[in-house]
């Protein structure tokens, strides 16, 4: 069970959280402007990173806020957590440096 | 529901005195959501300190404001003062976009109290409830086994649990079972 | 009744407190402090089980968790029977009943031992070879044979009546193992003020110190120091001491699973105590002090009862006061066996021979043995043993061959050296390093915040281990952010035993007829491993699976390193290059009860009930589970079955009035100046022009265009919507709304609050609904003009505030009365009383389903399955066509989403009106086609309609709306059912009744 540092509440057990898939995928402002391929890309295509992966979590049974985490998918170490809407931290700003 | 649901000795090895679970008197409740300005104005209107710190409650008498999230508070008042709270908050927040929703009947409050209250709760709640980590005045939504609760430490050996009504039988049953030891 | 095998004094047992127990029905006696294994040995019993594959007689091999042979079942009653317990870890209590396993008809006479005679025919991989051919023999011969012979232990025959609890705990430092390293670490950590949890799988703390008779610590006899150390820890309120507690699993981010056995050692467990407690400990820092496991030696006939590990024999002698035999032969590659020999010699056991496979043995222990006159033979091994149910003698020969000499004995002690216990470290994903000097894998780079200390990282001298524990304690405390106490070196005297050892098989293990066991529990011999390498296996992971070495319940604690040694030698590859198999949790087996804890019976899941539940139960309602909710399904009267009750309830609603508990519907209050904008972006419907006081049937899609949820949405005020969801969908709809709001549209001034449990919802449906409510409301005009279909109002009912919706999920005139939950029961009863003059019935979910199906109203999750668009479900009318965007709109514009052959919602009439099709049935166009038929759709709902006097069904059929009037077929086990495609609205197609 992971220990996840909610940007608002601090370290909390994974039981309180819900996973939300890859982070930093903005819904297009005008979906109608996208052709089918571009829309399908937005809807379905996700990275399958080995190593540092930016992903969404929600502290569902806590402050109920969504936030982002960079997790090393190999070791399950969480390298950073940060508020939704803020940019992904640079590799040097992650726990233990670049993953 | 009986007054004292359970009087217990949680573990022969490590515990020697009881923790008691009992329902608290009815209260009025609201979920208030909005910006920091909303929260400051609401606290002022209820004559309570603003709960700027995450996971902290401010309380006086029957009234309390519990931080649930950066933009969400649980406002608690006496059973009879729901209308008064609505009036006070509506007046104070008239110019600020916000959401005030009454949830008086959504949940039921319980108290878990006794020297081993924290250990009893830890039979199902995964948080660190050591006084150094979860001090008096700390509050948060969390889980108790398969139920979601709001947990608020009101004294070193006393916790208030806010439980959605339909989960209350489960929560009490679970604490009763865990306390039977 | 003192046994010749029990010493007169010494050890940690209470000779004055005898305990009765039985083994395979035989009445025996032990004493307090015994394990089942020590009590059996005290009675001269070594034979305790039969091996898994060959059914060979087997004895007690070890004194701890590593025991592969002495698996027993312990019985308290029919429900409290625990199989596969290691007798070495079963604490004796008065009245204990134990039985051996894997033998038939009895332990001494086992017909399965015939497997031993045919063993040349069941070598490694025999499962894969023997049972492959002929194929036909599988059912008639092989499977019955395997089923009869396979399996280890019996399951209890009744449900487990014991209680199990869970405990979450946190600490600065968790220490797994309370031997000298763990105690030293705990003392250091505790003195810094850290929150410490110290656990040990044994009944007593002390580890190796419990069998220590001569060593001193701080000038005190080791066991006196032990007592003082425990007292100091027990007096510290920040320290939790957990004996009988196994750290069985190392999970991510320093979460350690502990299995605490609370009552298994008690003769009469208190009903108030749980049998076991699962601890889930989140530790800032972890110290692993798991010690080391002694390795057996692999020589022919090394598995006879009476052959055991040397240090275990010393434990039996020094801790339990039990001699393993009267005349023993020792075979060793490590000085520890000399220490055991000296202790046994002092206790009056004859040492017939010490065979040392090494060329030299000059450490302090061998020197002391020489001085004591013990017969030592260097460069000597055992080439065979004899004896039936107990070893009677061995053949000794030089390591490099030559003639053998027979030596009589009644026990053989062996030591191949020690293997550091790195199980937990390896589970934590730490990297193991190969220590060539010690010929061991030791903990290398950590993956978690942990460190190992003492024997578990290959250190063995007592002073060294104590110092290592203290250093680990200080390191952990500092890492946890506390200040460690000033370092203090503990003075200790203990004999240096070195780190010699032997890996692999001794000479002669591969000789014809030899059976030199590597894995006792799974009956894997050195020859099996050699065969695997000859057959081309190279990877240790493959060899493990092919031979099953290390795959038994002991997970190869005694066998893995020797297996590696055999394979390494056979392949000519160094051990670290051969690699190591994965260490998996649990370290030792954990009961399901412990893992389930309180999640069983009524506490398995929350059982959510509405305020009307008790009323419904009193009326005899039959309930069904909907998510976690209990919902009344129907209200049978006078012996009615479900069909009869549902028919009566349906007719009553259509002709008069019915009342229905809709409290479980999800409710979300959407509030804020941007509420309408938010609803517009989310739902397919147009909300801007919906006036306060009016409501609309809302459809919510995912962005892939498929229906996610639905429900009536009322606009309470300009900036406030009362959104309802399906019963099961409430949490996921709120989560989806929060997702879009927080992550896509944080600019919107709108907020969401779950009000599901704030409101009790009482649906009053039927032509007479208005008359029933009229007398109960205050300040509410229920007329069709003031409160038309799809509108809502606020006021009072029965003196209680209400949000009253005019709406219908039945097709009849209907209202849904929302009142604060605490008033739900009283208002329900008032409505019930007011309804009686009108013949009101209470109806349940089954009737609700029929009534809505008669109207063609869908149920999300029944008519939809995540691949149904609004158009497929006939809901295009709900879509706000002029909106630029809403969730799912772009996907609906894809060509495939508008293909004419998409499955569309239609009604089906069976041509025989009394036939009710099974829900989920497939629909085909041509019943005469060959199997497998090509389905063109499926039946989603199917009922007998009392109102229509015939069966009805809803189905999703390819191009269904263009098939009106067509005959299609539903294949069933009893032949095809012909159906006619019709409109999904079976009743009141004009919608007159709902607007009454």
Short mmCIF file of C-alpha atoms in Angstrom, two decimals, chain C residues 67-255:
data_model
loop_
_atom_site.label_atom_id
_atom_site.label_comp_id
_atom_site.label_asym_id
_atom_site.label_seq_id
_atom_site.Cartn_x
_atom_site.Cartn_y
_atom_site.Cartn_z
CA UNK C 67 10.64 -26.99 9.37
CA UNK C 68 9.77 -28.85 6.16
CA UNK C 69 8.69 -32.24 7.56
CA UNK C 70 6.79 -31.95 10.81
CA UNK C 71 3.55 -30.61 9.38
CA UNK C 72 0.61 -31.48 11.60
CA UNK C 73 -3.06 -30.76 11.92
CA UNK C 74 -4.17 -29.35 15.27
CA UNK C 75 -7.78 -29.89 16.22
CA UNK C 76 -9.87 -28.11 18.84
CA UNK C 77 -13.19 -29.14 17.27
CA UNK C 78 -14.64 -29.78 13.82
CA UNK C 79 -14.54 -26.11 12.94
CA UNK C 80 -11.27 -25.34 14.65
CA UNK C 81 -8.96 -27.64 12.77
CA UNK C 82 -5.79 -26.10 11.40
CA UNK C 83 -3.77 -28.18 8.94
CA UNK C 84 -0.15 -27.79 7.87
CA UNK C 85 1.16 -26.30 11.09
CA UNK C 86 4.82 -26.75 11.81
CA UNK C 87 5.04 -28.82 15.00
CA UNK C 88 8.18 -26.83 15.79
CA UNK C 89 6.06 -23.67 16.12
CA UNK C 90 2.99 -25.15 17.82
CA UNK C 91 3.07 -24.26 21.49
CA UNK C 92 1.86 -27.08 23.67
CA UNK C 93 -1.25 -26.55 25.77
CA UNK C 94 -3.14 -28.93 27.99
CA UNK C 95 -5.44 -31.09 25.90
CA UNK C 96 -3.86 -30.32 22.53
CA UNK C 97 -4.89 -32.82 19.83
CA UNK C 98 -2.49 -33.14 16.92
CA UNK C 99 -2.37 -35.54 14.01
CA UNK C 100 0.13 -36.35 11.35
CA UNK C 101 -0.68 -35.74 7.69
CA UNK C 102 -0.23 -37.28 4.30
CA UNK C 103 -0.37 -40.87 5.49
CA UNK C 104 -2.88 -43.65 4.95
CA UNK C 105 -3.97 -45.73 6.69
CA UNK C 106 -1.53 -44.88 9.47
CA UNK C 107 1.77 -43.18 10.02
CA UNK C 108 3.73 -46.37 10.52
CA UNK C 109 2.01 -48.28 7.71
CA UNK C 110 1.45 -46.15 4.68
CA UNK C 111 0.40 -47.72 1.38
CA UNK C 112 1.47 -44.57 -0.42
CA UNK C 113 5.04 -45.52 0.41
CA UNK C 114 4.72 -47.78 -2.61
CA UNK C 115 5.53 -44.57 -4.42
CA UNK C 116 9.00 -45.06 -2.99
CA UNK C 117 9.26 -48.42 -4.71
CA UNK C 118 8.17 -46.98 -8.02
CA UNK C 119 10.21 -43.82 -7.51
CA UNK C 120 12.50 -44.55 -10.49
CA UNK C 121 9.38 -43.96 -12.53
CA UNK C 122 8.38 -40.69 -10.91
CA UNK C 123 11.44 -38.49 -11.33
CA UNK C 124 11.56 -34.73 -11.71
CA UNK C 125 8.94 -33.38 -14.03
CA UNK C 126 6.94 -36.60 -13.88
CA UNK C 127 3.72 -34.63 -13.98
CA UNK C 128 4.71 -33.28 -17.33
CA UNK C 129 5.84 -36.57 -18.77
CA UNK C 130 3.86 -39.45 -17.39
CA UNK C 131 0.41 -38.03 -17.61
CA UNK C 132 0.67 -36.72 -21.14
CA UNK C 133 -0.21 -39.89 -22.98
CA UNK C 134 -2.46 -41.59 -23.77
CA UNK C 135 -4.84 -38.67 -23.64
CA UNK C 136 -7.80 -40.91 -22.86
CA UNK C 137 -6.22 -42.17 -19.68
CA UNK C 138 -6.36 -38.72 -18.16
CA UNK C 139 -10.01 -38.84 -17.08
CA UNK C 140 -10.17 -42.46 -16.05
CA UNK C 141 -6.79 -43.05 -14.51
CA UNK C 142 -4.40 -40.18 -14.04
CA UNK C 143 -6.65 -37.51 -12.63
CA UNK C 144 -8.29 -39.76 -10.01
CA UNK C 145 -4.86 -41.01 -9.00
CA UNK C 146 -3.42 -37.52 -8.67
CA UNK C 147 -6.44 -36.23 -6.82
CA UNK C 148 -6.29 -39.05 -4.31
CA UNK C 149 -2.58 -38.70 -3.74
CA UNK C 150 -2.24 -34.94 -3.92
CA UNK C 151 -2.92 -32.24 -1.42
CA UNK C 152 -1.37 -31.49 1.89
CA UNK C 153 -3.53 -31.50 4.99
CA UNK C 154 -7.30 -31.38 5.28
CA UNK C 155 -9.50 -28.32 5.46
CA UNK C 156 -11.80 -27.99 8.47
CA UNK C 157 -15.32 -29.17 7.77
CA UNK C 158 -17.20 -26.25 9.33
CA UNK C 159 -17.10 -22.47 9.10
CA UNK C 160 -14.44 -20.83 11.22
CA UNK C 161 -16.09 -19.64 14.45
CA UNK C 162 -13.09 -17.65 15.64
CA UNK C 163 -12.73 -13.89 15.50
CA UNK C 164 -9.93 -12.05 13.77
CA UNK C 165 -9.09 -8.39 14.02
CA UNK C 166 -7.05 -5.84 12.16
CA UNK C 167 -4.83 -3.11 13.53
CA UNK C 168 -3.23 -0.27 11.64
CA UNK C 169 -0.15 1.00 13.42
CA UNK C 170 2.61 3.51 12.85
CA UNK C 171 6.05 3.78 14.35
CA UNK C 172 9.41 5.39 13.87
CA UNK C 173 11.21 2.07 13.89
CA UNK C 174 9.85 -1.41 13.31
CA UNK C 175 12.21 -4.21 14.21
CA UNK C 176 11.44 -7.67 12.86
CA UNK C 177 13.13 -10.27 15.02
CA UNK C 178 13.93 -10.08 18.73
CA UNK C 179 17.18 -11.99 18.86
CA UNK C 180 20.35 -10.31 20.09
CA UNK C 181 20.52 -7.97 17.07
CA UNK C 182 16.86 -7.00 17.28
CA UNK C 183 16.95 -6.44 21.03
CA UNK C 184 20.09 -4.37 20.79
CA UNK C 185 18.52 -2.30 18.01
CA UNK C 186 15.30 -1.89 19.98
CA UNK C 187 17.11 -0.75 23.11
CA UNK C 188 19.03 1.85 21.14
CA UNK C 189 15.97 3.09 19.29
CA UNK C 190 13.77 3.15 22.38
CA UNK C 191 16.34 5.12 24.38
CA UNK C 192 16.12 7.89 21.80
CA UNK C 193 12.41 8.31 22.45
CA UNK C 194 11.40 6.71 19.16
CA UNK C 195 8.09 4.92 18.73
CA UNK C 196 9.25 1.33 18.38
CA UNK C 197 7.48 -1.88 17.44
CA UNK C 198 9.45 -5.06 18.10
CA UNK C 199 7.98 -8.34 16.89
CA UNK C 200 9.14 -11.91 16.89
CA UNK C 201 7.49 -15.06 15.58
CA UNK C 202 8.39 -17.05 18.69
CA UNK C 203 6.53 -17.22 21.98
CA UNK C 204 9.44 -15.59 23.73
CA UNK C 205 11.87 -12.85 22.75
CA UNK C 206 15.54 -13.74 22.65
CA UNK C 207 16.13 -15.70 19.46
CA UNK C 208 19.42 -17.59 19.74
CA UNK C 209 19.88 -16.36 23.32
CA UNK C 210 17.07 -18.67 24.42
CA UNK C 211 19.35 -21.65 23.77
CA UNK C 212 22.45 -19.95 25.14
CA UNK C 213 24.04 -21.50 28.21
CA UNK C 214 27.55 -20.12 28.41
CA UNK C 215 27.77 -16.72 26.69
CA UNK C 216 27.68 -13.51 28.73
CA UNK C 217 26.56 -9.98 27.88
CA UNK C 218 27.64 -7.00 29.98
CA UNK C 219 29.05 -9.50 32.45
CA UNK C 220 25.67 -11.17 32.88
CA UNK C 221 24.66 -14.62 31.71
CA UNK C 222 23.00 -14.03 28.34
CA UNK C 223 19.56 -15.08 29.55
CA UNK C 224 19.73 -12.73 32.54
CA UNK C 225 20.68 -9.86 30.24
CA UNK C 226 17.78 -10.88 28.02
CA UNK C 227 15.36 -10.62 30.90
CA UNK C 228 16.62 -7.13 31.78
CA UNK C 229 16.51 -5.95 28.19
CA UNK C 230 12.89 -7.08 27.81
CA UNK C 231 11.96 -5.42 31.10
CA UNK C 232 13.47 -2.13 29.98
CA UNK C 233 11.56 -2.25 26.69
CA UNK C 234 8.32 -3.28 28.34
CA UNK C 235 8.57 -0.31 30.68
CA UNK C 236 8.76 2.17 27.80
CA UNK C 237 5.29 3.40 26.78
CA UNK C 238 6.54 4.25 23.27
CA UNK C 239 7.48 0.62 22.66
CA UNK C 240 5.06 -2.08 21.51
CA UNK C 241 6.29 -5.63 22.04
CA UNK C 242 4.68 -8.32 19.92
CA UNK C 243 5.74 -11.91 20.58
CA UNK C 244 4.04 -14.71 18.58
CA UNK C 245 3.96 -12.22 15.73
CA UNK C 246 5.41 -13.01 12.32
CA UNK C 247 6.47 -10.23 9.98
CA UNK C 248 5.17 -12.10 6.93
CA UNK C 249 5.19 -9.51 4.19
CA UNK C 250 7.06 -6.37 3.21
CA UNK C 251 4.80 -4.13 1.17
CA UNK C 252 5.47 -0.87 -0.69
CA UNK C 253 6.55 2.23 1.19
CA UNK C 254 7.49 0.46 4.40
CA UNK C 255 4.16 -1.15 5.13
#
